[in-house]
Short mmCIF file of C-alpha atoms and ligand atoms in Angstrom, two decimals:
data_model
loop_
_atom_site.label_atom_id
_atom_site.label_comp_id
_atom_site.label_asym_id
_atom_site.label_seq_id
_atom_site.Cartn_x
_atom_site.Cartn_y
_atom_site.Cartn_z
CA MET A 171 -13.47 18.42 21.98
CA SER A 172 -12.36 21.49 24.19
CA LEU A 173 -13.20 24.78 22.43
CA SER A 174 -10.72 26.84 24.51
CA GLN A 175 -8.28 27.72 22.10
CA GLY A 176 -8.45 31.66 21.60
CA ARG A 177 -8.16 34.33 23.85
CA SER A 178 -9.03 33.08 27.62
CA TYR A 179 -11.19 35.23 29.85
CA LEU A 180 -10.02 35.14 33.52
CA ALA A 181 -13.39 36.24 35.02
CA ILE A 182 -12.55 36.31 38.74
CA PRO A 183 -12.71 39.43 41.09
CA GLY A 184 -9.07 40.38 40.51
CA PRO A 185 -6.65 40.21 38.79
CA SER A 186 -9.27 41.66 36.70
CA ALA A 187 -9.35 42.17 32.68
CA MET A 188 -6.84 44.42 31.42
CA PRO A 189 -6.88 46.75 28.49
CA ASP A 190 -4.09 46.23 26.05
CA ARG A 191 -3.57 49.83 26.22
CA VAL A 192 -2.36 49.55 29.96
CA LEU A 193 -0.33 46.13 28.91
CA ALA A 194 1.08 48.53 25.78
CA ALA A 195 2.05 51.27 28.07
CA MET A 196 4.09 49.06 30.36
CA HIS A 197 6.12 47.69 27.63
CA ARG A 198 9.18 49.37 27.58
CA PRO A 199 12.39 50.02 29.21
CA ALA A 200 12.70 51.12 32.66
CA PRO A 201 12.36 54.96 32.99
CA ASN A 202 14.63 57.17 35.12
CA ILE A 203 13.53 56.99 38.68
CA TYR A 204 15.10 60.08 40.06
CA GLU A 205 13.92 62.75 37.89
CA GLY A 206 11.97 63.46 34.45
CA ALA A 207 8.93 61.98 33.25
CA LEU A 208 8.30 59.39 35.95
CA VAL A 209 8.00 62.23 38.32
CA THR A 210 5.40 64.15 36.36
CA THR A 211 3.47 60.98 35.82
CA THR A 212 3.35 60.11 39.52
CA GLU A 213 2.24 63.60 40.64
CA THR A 214 -0.42 63.28 37.89
CA ILE A 215 -1.44 59.82 39.20
CA VAL A 216 -1.85 61.30 42.84
CA ALA A 217 -4.19 63.80 41.37
CA LYS A 218 -6.30 61.43 39.60
CA LEU A 219 -6.22 58.96 42.57
CA LYS A 220 -7.85 61.72 44.45
CA ARG A 221 -10.65 62.29 41.56
CA ILE A 222 -11.42 58.87 41.30
CA ALA A 223 -12.35 58.55 44.95
CA PHE A 224 -13.87 61.92 45.18
CA SER A 225 -11.25 63.37 47.74
CA THR A 226 -9.61 66.33 48.28
CA ARG A 227 -7.40 65.27 51.09
CA HIS A 228 -4.22 62.72 51.17
CA VAL A 229 -3.04 59.74 49.01
CA GLY A 230 -0.40 57.15 49.63
CA ILE A 231 1.08 54.72 47.20
CA TYR A 232 2.56 51.33 48.46
CA ILE A 233 3.94 48.27 46.67
CA GLY A 234 1.98 45.46 47.78
CA ASN A 235 -1.25 43.99 47.26
CA GLY A 236 -4.78 44.21 48.93
CA HIS A 237 -3.35 42.74 52.30
CA ALA A 238 -0.49 45.08 52.26
CA LEU A 239 -2.88 47.89 52.42
CA TRP A 240 -5.06 46.29 55.32
CA GLU A 241 -1.74 46.23 57.06
CA ALA A 242 -0.74 49.94 56.20
CA ALA A 243 -3.85 51.26 57.57
CA ILE A 244 -3.69 49.24 60.85
CA SER A 245 -0.12 50.12 61.46
CA ASN A 246 -0.79 53.85 61.11
CA LEU A 247 -4.00 54.04 62.98
CA PHE A 248 -3.40 52.06 65.90
CA SER A 249 -1.26 51.73 69.07
CA ARG A 250 -1.01 48.37 70.70
CA GLY A 251 -4.19 47.47 72.69
CA ASP A 252 -6.09 49.87 71.10
CA LYS A 253 -9.66 48.76 70.04
CA ALA A 254 -11.39 48.51 66.85
CA LEU A 255 -14.74 47.76 65.62
CA SER A 256 -14.97 45.28 62.91
CA LEU A 257 -18.27 45.17 60.62
CA ALA A 258 -18.10 41.78 58.75
CA THR A 259 -19.99 40.68 55.87
CA GLY A 260 -17.72 38.07 54.50
CA GLN A 261 -14.64 36.36 54.34
CA PHE A 262 -12.68 39.54 53.41
CA GLY A 263 -14.08 41.73 56.25
CA LEU A 264 -13.18 38.85 58.70
CA ASN A 265 -9.67 38.83 57.39
CA TRP A 266 -9.10 42.40 57.73
CA ALA A 267 -9.97 42.00 61.57
CA ARG A 268 -7.78 39.17 61.77
CA HIS A 269 -4.67 41.32 60.48
CA ALA A 270 -5.33 43.95 63.15
CA GLY A 271 -5.72 41.18 65.78
CA ALA A 272 -2.52 39.60 64.84
CA MET A 273 -0.81 42.97 64.85
CA GLY A 274 -2.20 43.80 68.51
CA VAL A 275 -5.29 45.37 68.09
CA ALA A 276 -8.38 44.55 70.21
CA VAL A 277 -10.88 43.73 67.81
CA GLU A 278 -14.55 43.63 68.50
CA THR A 279 -16.43 41.96 65.45
CA LEU A 280 -19.89 42.73 64.50
CA ASP A 281 -20.70 39.71 62.11
CA PHE A 282 -23.65 40.14 60.00
CA GLY A 283 -23.49 36.84 58.31
CA LEU A 284 -22.91 36.04 54.57
CA LYS A 285 -26.23 37.04 53.36
CA SER A 286 -26.63 40.63 54.40
CA PRO A 287 -25.24 43.91 54.45
CA VAL A 288 -24.09 45.76 57.84
CA ASP A 289 -27.31 46.84 59.71
CA PRO A 290 -25.99 50.44 61.03
CA ALA A 291 -28.46 50.30 63.88
CA ARG A 292 -26.36 47.71 65.48
CA VAL A 293 -23.40 49.96 64.83
CA GLU A 294 -24.83 52.67 66.44
CA ALA A 295 -25.74 50.57 69.48
CA ALA A 296 -22.50 49.04 69.57
CA LEU A 297 -20.74 52.65 69.58
CA ARG A 298 -23.26 54.04 72.12
CA ALA A 299 -22.30 51.13 74.53
CA ASP A 300 -18.69 52.17 73.98
CA LYS A 301 -19.10 54.96 76.66
CA SER A 302 -15.19 55.62 77.19
CA HIS A 303 -14.54 55.68 73.57
CA GLU A 304 -12.07 52.88 73.57
CA ILE A 305 -13.11 52.08 69.96
CA LYS A 306 -10.64 54.06 67.86
CA VAL A 307 -11.34 53.03 64.43
CA VAL A 308 -14.43 51.20 62.57
CA LEU A 309 -13.19 48.73 59.98
CA LEU A 310 -15.71 48.18 57.02
CA THR A 311 -15.90 46.44 53.96
CA HIS A 312 -17.40 48.34 50.82
CA LEU A 313 -18.13 45.27 48.69
CA ASP A 314 -16.96 41.88 50.44
CA THR A 315 -15.80 40.17 47.37
CA ALA A 316 -16.59 36.81 49.15
CA THR A 317 -20.03 37.29 49.48
CA SER A 318 -20.68 40.15 47.09
CA VAL A 319 -22.63 42.22 49.64
CA LEU A 320 -22.41 45.70 49.00
CA ASN A 321 -22.39 47.83 52.34
CA ASP A 322 -23.86 51.56 52.45
CA VAL A 323 -20.91 53.86 53.81
CA ALA A 324 -22.49 56.71 54.31
CA ALA A 325 -25.14 54.87 56.38
CA VAL A 326 -22.31 53.80 58.87
CA ARG A 327 -20.89 56.99 59.06
CA ALA A 328 -24.19 58.30 60.13
CA ALA A 329 -24.43 55.52 62.68
CA ILE A 330 -21.00 56.55 64.29
CA ASP A 331 -22.19 60.31 64.18
CA ALA A 332 -25.59 59.24 65.80
CA ALA A 333 -23.76 57.58 68.42
CA GLY A 334 -21.88 60.90 69.15
CA HIS A 335 -18.80 58.51 68.66
CA PRO A 336 -15.41 60.01 67.73
CA ALA A 337 -14.36 56.47 66.15
CA LEU A 338 -12.45 57.04 62.55
CA LEU A 339 -14.10 55.05 59.50
CA ALA A 340 -11.68 53.06 57.48
CA VAL A 341 -13.22 51.13 54.58
CA ASP A 342 -11.74 48.66 52.29
CA CYS A 343 -12.73 49.68 48.65
CA ILE A 344 -10.35 47.00 46.90
CA ALA A 345 -13.11 45.48 45.38
CA SER A 346 -15.39 48.45 44.52
CA LEU A 347 -13.31 51.37 43.64
CA GLY A 348 -13.68 52.14 39.56
CA CYS A 349 -16.72 49.82 39.85
CA ASP A 350 -19.60 50.91 42.21
CA GLU A 351 -20.08 54.67 43.31
CA PHE A 352 -17.76 55.76 45.95
CA ARG A 353 -17.23 59.39 47.71
CA PHE A 354 -14.77 59.62 50.35
CA ASP A 355 -15.30 63.41 51.29
CA ASP A 356 -19.15 63.46 51.08
CA TRP A 357 -19.48 60.06 52.86
CA GLY A 358 -17.37 61.04 55.92
CA VAL A 359 -14.62 58.56 55.04
CA ASP A 360 -11.50 58.56 57.06
CA VAL A 361 -9.37 55.78 55.76
CA MET A 362 -9.97 54.06 52.40
CA VAL A 363 -7.82 51.19 50.73
CA ALA A 364 -7.68 50.05 46.94
CA ALA A 365 -5.34 48.01 44.92
CA SER A 366 -4.45 47.92 41.18
CA GLN A 367 -5.78 44.90 39.99
CA LYS A 368 -9.30 45.06 40.44
CA GLY A 369 -11.30 48.11 39.02
CA LEU A 370 -8.42 49.99 38.10
CA MET A 371 -7.38 47.40 35.57
CA VAL A 372 -3.55 47.20 36.40
CA PRO A 373 -1.51 43.89 37.35
CA PRO A 374 -1.47 42.99 40.92
CA GLY A 375 1.47 45.10 43.01
CA VAL A 376 0.62 48.39 44.38
CA GLY A 377 -1.99 49.42 46.47
CA PHE A 378 -3.44 52.91 47.61
CA ILE A 379 -4.47 54.52 50.74
CA TRP A 380 -6.51 57.90 50.97
CA LEU A 381 -6.63 59.54 54.43
CA SER A 382 -8.63 62.44 55.83
CA ASP A 383 -6.94 65.19 57.74
CA LYS A 384 -8.08 63.51 60.95
CA ALA A 385 -6.24 59.82 59.99
CA VAL A 386 -3.02 61.92 59.24
CA ALA A 387 -3.37 63.45 63.04
CA ARG A 388 -4.14 59.90 64.62
CA SER A 389 -1.29 58.49 62.94
CA LYS A 390 1.15 60.56 64.85
CA THR A 391 1.00 58.89 68.06
CA SER A 392 0.40 55.36 66.41
CA ASP A 393 3.05 53.03 67.76
CA LEU A 394 2.23 50.07 65.63
CA ARG A 395 4.15 52.19 62.91
CA THR A 396 7.27 51.03 61.33
CA PRO A 397 9.60 53.22 58.80
CA TYR A 398 8.23 51.00 55.60
CA TRP A 399 4.54 51.38 56.50
CA ASP A 400 4.55 54.95 57.79
CA TRP A 401 2.67 56.82 55.52
CA THR A 402 3.55 60.28 56.57
CA GLN A 403 6.39 61.02 53.71
CA ARG A 404 4.41 58.63 51.06
CA ILE A 405 1.51 61.21 51.31
CA ALA A 406 3.87 64.19 51.15
CA PRO A 407 7.41 63.54 50.08
CA ASP A 408 10.24 65.66 49.94
CA TYR A 409 12.19 63.47 47.41
CA PHE A 410 10.51 61.11 45.19
CA TYR A 411 11.58 57.91 46.31
CA GLN A 412 9.59 58.82 49.64
CA TYR A 413 6.41 58.21 47.78
CA PHE A 414 7.60 54.53 47.52
CA ALA A 415 9.84 54.29 50.54
CA GLY A 416 12.17 53.12 47.94
CA THR A 417 12.56 52.42 44.34
CA ALA A 418 9.10 53.13 42.34
CA PRO A 419 7.20 50.66 40.86
CA THR A 420 7.91 52.16 37.75
CA HIS A 421 5.83 49.78 35.28
CA HIS A 422 2.74 49.67 37.27
CA LEU A 423 2.87 53.43 37.40
CA LEU A 424 2.94 53.50 33.61
CA GLY A 425 0.37 51.29 33.45
CA LEU A 426 -1.85 53.11 35.93
CA ALA A 427 -1.57 56.39 34.48
CA GLU A 428 -2.94 54.99 31.26
CA SER A 429 -5.95 53.37 33.25
CA LEU A 430 -6.80 56.22 34.95
CA THR A 431 -6.84 58.42 31.87
CA MET A 432 -9.25 55.77 30.20
CA ILE A 433 -11.56 55.67 33.31
CA LEU A 434 -11.57 59.52 34.33
CA ASP A 435 -10.77 61.16 31.17
CA GLU A 436 -12.15 59.01 28.18
CA GLU A 437 -15.12 57.01 29.77
CA GLY A 438 -15.98 58.96 32.66
CA ILE A 439 -16.71 57.58 36.20
CA ASP A 440 -20.21 58.17 35.88
CA HIS A 441 -20.55 55.87 32.81
CA VAL A 442 -17.93 53.14 34.24
CA TRP A 443 -20.25 52.78 37.35
CA ALA A 444 -23.26 52.46 35.43
CA ARG A 445 -21.59 50.01 32.84
CA HIS A 446 -20.72 47.86 36.06
CA LYS A 447 -24.43 48.17 36.98
CA ALA A 448 -25.56 47.05 33.36
CA LEU A 449 -23.34 44.09 33.29
CA ALA A 450 -24.33 43.06 36.94
CA ALA A 451 -28.14 43.24 35.65
CA MET A 452 -27.10 41.12 32.95
CA VAL A 453 -25.91 38.28 35.21
CA TRP A 454 -28.27 38.68 37.74
CA ALA A 455 -31.22 38.20 35.13
CA ALA A 456 -29.57 35.08 33.84
CA PHE A 457 -29.10 33.38 37.33
CA ASP A 458 -32.70 34.29 38.18
CA ALA A 459 -33.78 32.28 35.13
CA TRP A 460 -31.53 29.36 35.70
CA GLY A 461 -32.78 29.24 39.58
CA ARG A 462 -36.40 29.14 38.23
CA GLY A 463 -35.69 25.50 37.26
CA GLY A 464 -33.00 24.41 39.27
CA ASP A 465 -30.86 24.50 42.52
CA ILE A 466 -29.31 27.82 41.64
CA ALA A 467 -29.36 31.16 43.32
CA LEU A 468 -27.88 34.69 44.08
CA ASN A 469 -25.98 34.80 47.40
CA ILE A 470 -27.55 38.00 48.09
CA ALA A 471 -31.49 37.99 47.60
CA ASP A 472 -32.00 41.90 47.69
CA PRO A 473 -30.47 43.50 44.70
CA ALA A 474 -30.10 46.75 46.39
CA HIS A 475 -27.40 45.02 48.55
CA ARG A 476 -25.37 43.63 45.88
CA GLY A 477 -22.05 44.85 44.47
CA HIS A 478 -21.59 45.59 40.79
CA SER A 479 -18.32 44.18 40.20
CA VAL A 480 -18.44 40.35 41.32
CA THR A 481 -21.67 38.19 41.85
CA ALA A 482 -21.66 35.21 44.19
CA ALA A 483 -23.81 32.24 43.68
CA ARG A 484 -24.86 28.75 44.56
CA ILE A 485 -25.27 25.72 42.22
CA GLY A 486 -26.04 22.87 44.39
CA ASN A 487 -24.96 19.17 44.26
CA GLY A 488 -21.51 20.48 43.69
CA GLY A 489 -22.45 22.17 40.28
CA ALA A 490 -20.50 25.30 41.06
CA ASP A 491 -17.15 23.15 40.98
CA ARG A 492 -18.10 21.08 37.96
CA LEU A 493 -19.36 24.11 35.98
CA ARG A 494 -16.05 26.14 36.58
CA SER A 495 -14.19 23.22 35.60
CA TRP A 496 -16.22 22.73 32.53
CA LEU A 497 -15.77 26.26 31.53
CA GLU A 498 -12.07 26.51 32.01
CA THR A 499 -11.12 23.14 30.04
CA GLU A 500 -14.01 23.51 27.39
CA ALA A 501 -14.65 27.09 26.90
CA GLY A 502 -11.61 29.28 27.91
CA VAL A 503 -13.38 31.09 30.70
CA THR A 504 -12.15 30.77 34.42
CA LEU A 505 -15.07 31.77 37.36
CA GLY A 506 -14.09 32.52 40.78
CA ILE A 507 -14.09 30.02 43.34
CA GLY A 508 -16.53 30.30 46.37
CA LEU A 509 -14.82 31.83 49.51
CA GLY A 510 -15.73 31.25 53.12
CA MET A 511 -19.19 30.35 51.96
CA ALA A 512 -18.82 26.76 53.51
CA GLU A 513 -16.12 24.59 55.79
CA PRO A 514 -13.14 23.82 53.02
CA GLY A 515 -13.32 19.92 52.02
CA THR A 516 -17.13 19.68 52.75
CA PRO A 517 -19.38 18.76 50.03
CA GLU A 518 -21.12 22.19 50.50
CA ALA A 519 -17.89 23.83 49.81
CA ALA A 520 -18.25 22.47 45.92
CA ASP A 521 -21.37 24.44 45.77
CA PHE A 522 -20.19 28.31 45.75
CA LEU A 523 -18.78 30.17 42.83
CA ARG A 524 -18.24 33.71 41.53
CA VAL A 525 -18.73 35.67 38.48
CA ALA A 526 -16.69 38.62 38.10
CA HIS A 527 -17.75 41.62 35.92
CA MET A 528 -15.19 43.98 37.02
CA GLY A 529 -12.92 46.63 35.18
CA HIS A 530 -12.26 46.21 31.60
CA VAL A 531 -15.22 44.37 30.82
CA ASN A 532 -17.96 45.04 28.11
CA ALA A 533 -21.40 43.46 27.10
CA HIS A 534 -20.02 40.74 24.62
CA MET A 535 -17.57 39.48 27.52
CA THR A 536 -20.19 39.19 30.13
CA LEU A 537 -22.80 37.98 27.52
CA GLY A 538 -20.00 35.45 26.25
CA VAL A 539 -19.45 34.20 30.07
CA LEU A 540 -23.19 33.67 30.48
CA ALA A 541 -23.74 31.93 27.21
CA THR A 542 -20.74 29.60 27.89
CA MET A 543 -22.16 28.98 31.66
CA GLU A 544 -25.70 28.00 30.01
CA ALA A 545 -23.73 25.53 27.56
CA GLY A 546 -21.83 24.07 30.77
CA LEU A 547 -25.29 23.53 32.42
CA THR A 548 -26.55 21.45 29.43
CA ALA A 549 -23.50 19.59 29.02
CA LEU A 550 -23.22 18.94 32.54
CA ASP A 551 -27.10 17.94 33.05
CA ILE A 552 -27.25 20.20 35.83
CA PRO A 553 -30.88 21.36 36.04
CA HIS A 554 -31.63 24.81 35.17
CA GLY A 555 -34.49 27.14 34.15
CA ALA A 556 -34.79 28.26 30.56
CA GLY A 557 -34.40 31.97 29.20
CA ALA A 558 -31.38 32.89 30.80
CA LEU A 559 -29.75 34.13 27.97
CA ASP A 560 -32.66 36.08 26.35
CA ALA A 561 -33.24 37.76 29.66
CA ALA A 562 -29.56 38.88 29.82
CA ALA A 563 -29.70 40.05 26.54
CA ALA A 564 -32.88 42.24 27.35
CA VAL A 565 -31.21 43.57 30.33
CA CYS A 566 -28.40 44.47 27.71
CA ALA A 567 -30.62 45.83 25.10
CA ALA A 568 -32.61 48.22 27.77
CA ALA A 569 -29.33 49.30 29.26
CA CYS A 570 -27.86 50.39 25.67
CA ALA A 571 -31.18 52.11 24.80
CA LYS A 572 -30.97 54.32 27.92
CA GLY A 573 -28.06 56.09 26.40
C1 PLP B 1421 -8.95 41.23 46.64
C2 PLP B 1421 -9.42 41.69 48.09
C3 PLP B 1421 -8.65 41.72 49.09
C4 PLP B 1421 -7.50 41.37 49.11
O1 PLP B 1421 -6.48 42.09 48.00
P1 PLP B 1421 -5.13 40.91 47.53
O2 PLP B 1421 -4.32 42.17 46.45
O3 PLP B 1421 -5.44 39.73 47.00
O4 PLP B 1421 -4.15 41.16 49.04
C5 PLP B 1421 -9.18 42.45 50.11
N1 PLP B 1421 -10.55 43.00 50.07
C6 PLP B 1421 -11.33 42.98 49.20
C7 PLP B 1421 -12.64 43.50 49.45
C8 PLP B 1421 -10.76 42.30 47.73
O5 PLP B 1421 -11.53 42.26 47.01
#
């Protein structure tokens, strides 16, 4: 008998769970796109987008998903043949680099594998070796959603500076913004991209780019720019339509205004970060317990190198795929598939999954996911250690006691 009726939960790393308030804010006729409330709402959104990234500089908005924002960054930052240094810690970093290469950028990749973060010493060495400063931009993924590695952005900036290299630093925070701490100005970031459907709790369809003055200056001479992707008017429009190079994403803006109010003005960004940390710690505690009695393990061994919005893990003998499918059909919970962890089509590819704890997620949602996973492991006879739910509950209780 399936027990999946009731409210389903898509516990994948985007689209994330959305607050009903965000959906309700969108449930109305389209507003005037030439003047009036939408114009002021957009100005407020831009100011809040700067706040959420701790930036005092420039923000642009695009209609598009995360891939679109990768392309926005590349087209404004590079001329054909320019060189980029890509720091890869999983599928997402590799794909951003692939986009750059396809657009005519000469990409050098430092690949740190699927289980460890970027080593700033290797970045510094690569930049020191680039004596003629051919590398224009370093591409970094803050939280690689495929591996759940969290990279130290400030340490990469320090490595660039230590090498005395003028390269700009561009960071993909699509999976981390609004979940893990990020500080655009303090960490010396030049370009950061994010999208609506992850920590920002809005349906997929809009993306954002944050720019330093240096990044804006660089774009003036970039020959990969085309009129739609050019950020010049988006960050400083004379007319409202120029924010979006056309019709405004009306309903996304209405939803976003609500979610940014919830994150920044009601819960507070420090609490949002702390909540994601607590939920992640609950998931990690459960996996640690399961792993003590079975072929089950978190992908990233050191908790200091794990992101707090998604957890990548392995359950051997195809257990990951079987558990995901059981959860969806029997319990109404959808977990994330493994991405880039094994050759597609091989038996190993069925061993990886991801649990998201991203966005509008609270203790009962995460404990509920873990409890249904425990039920699934039992139902499927997948060997696993005992005490996972006790461990997760203890982490929850301790986090709440801290106030
Ligand atoms: C989700 C994600 C992307 C891709 O975003 P789409 O909206 O799916 O195009 C890129 N980078 C990271 C780190 C992501 O988590």
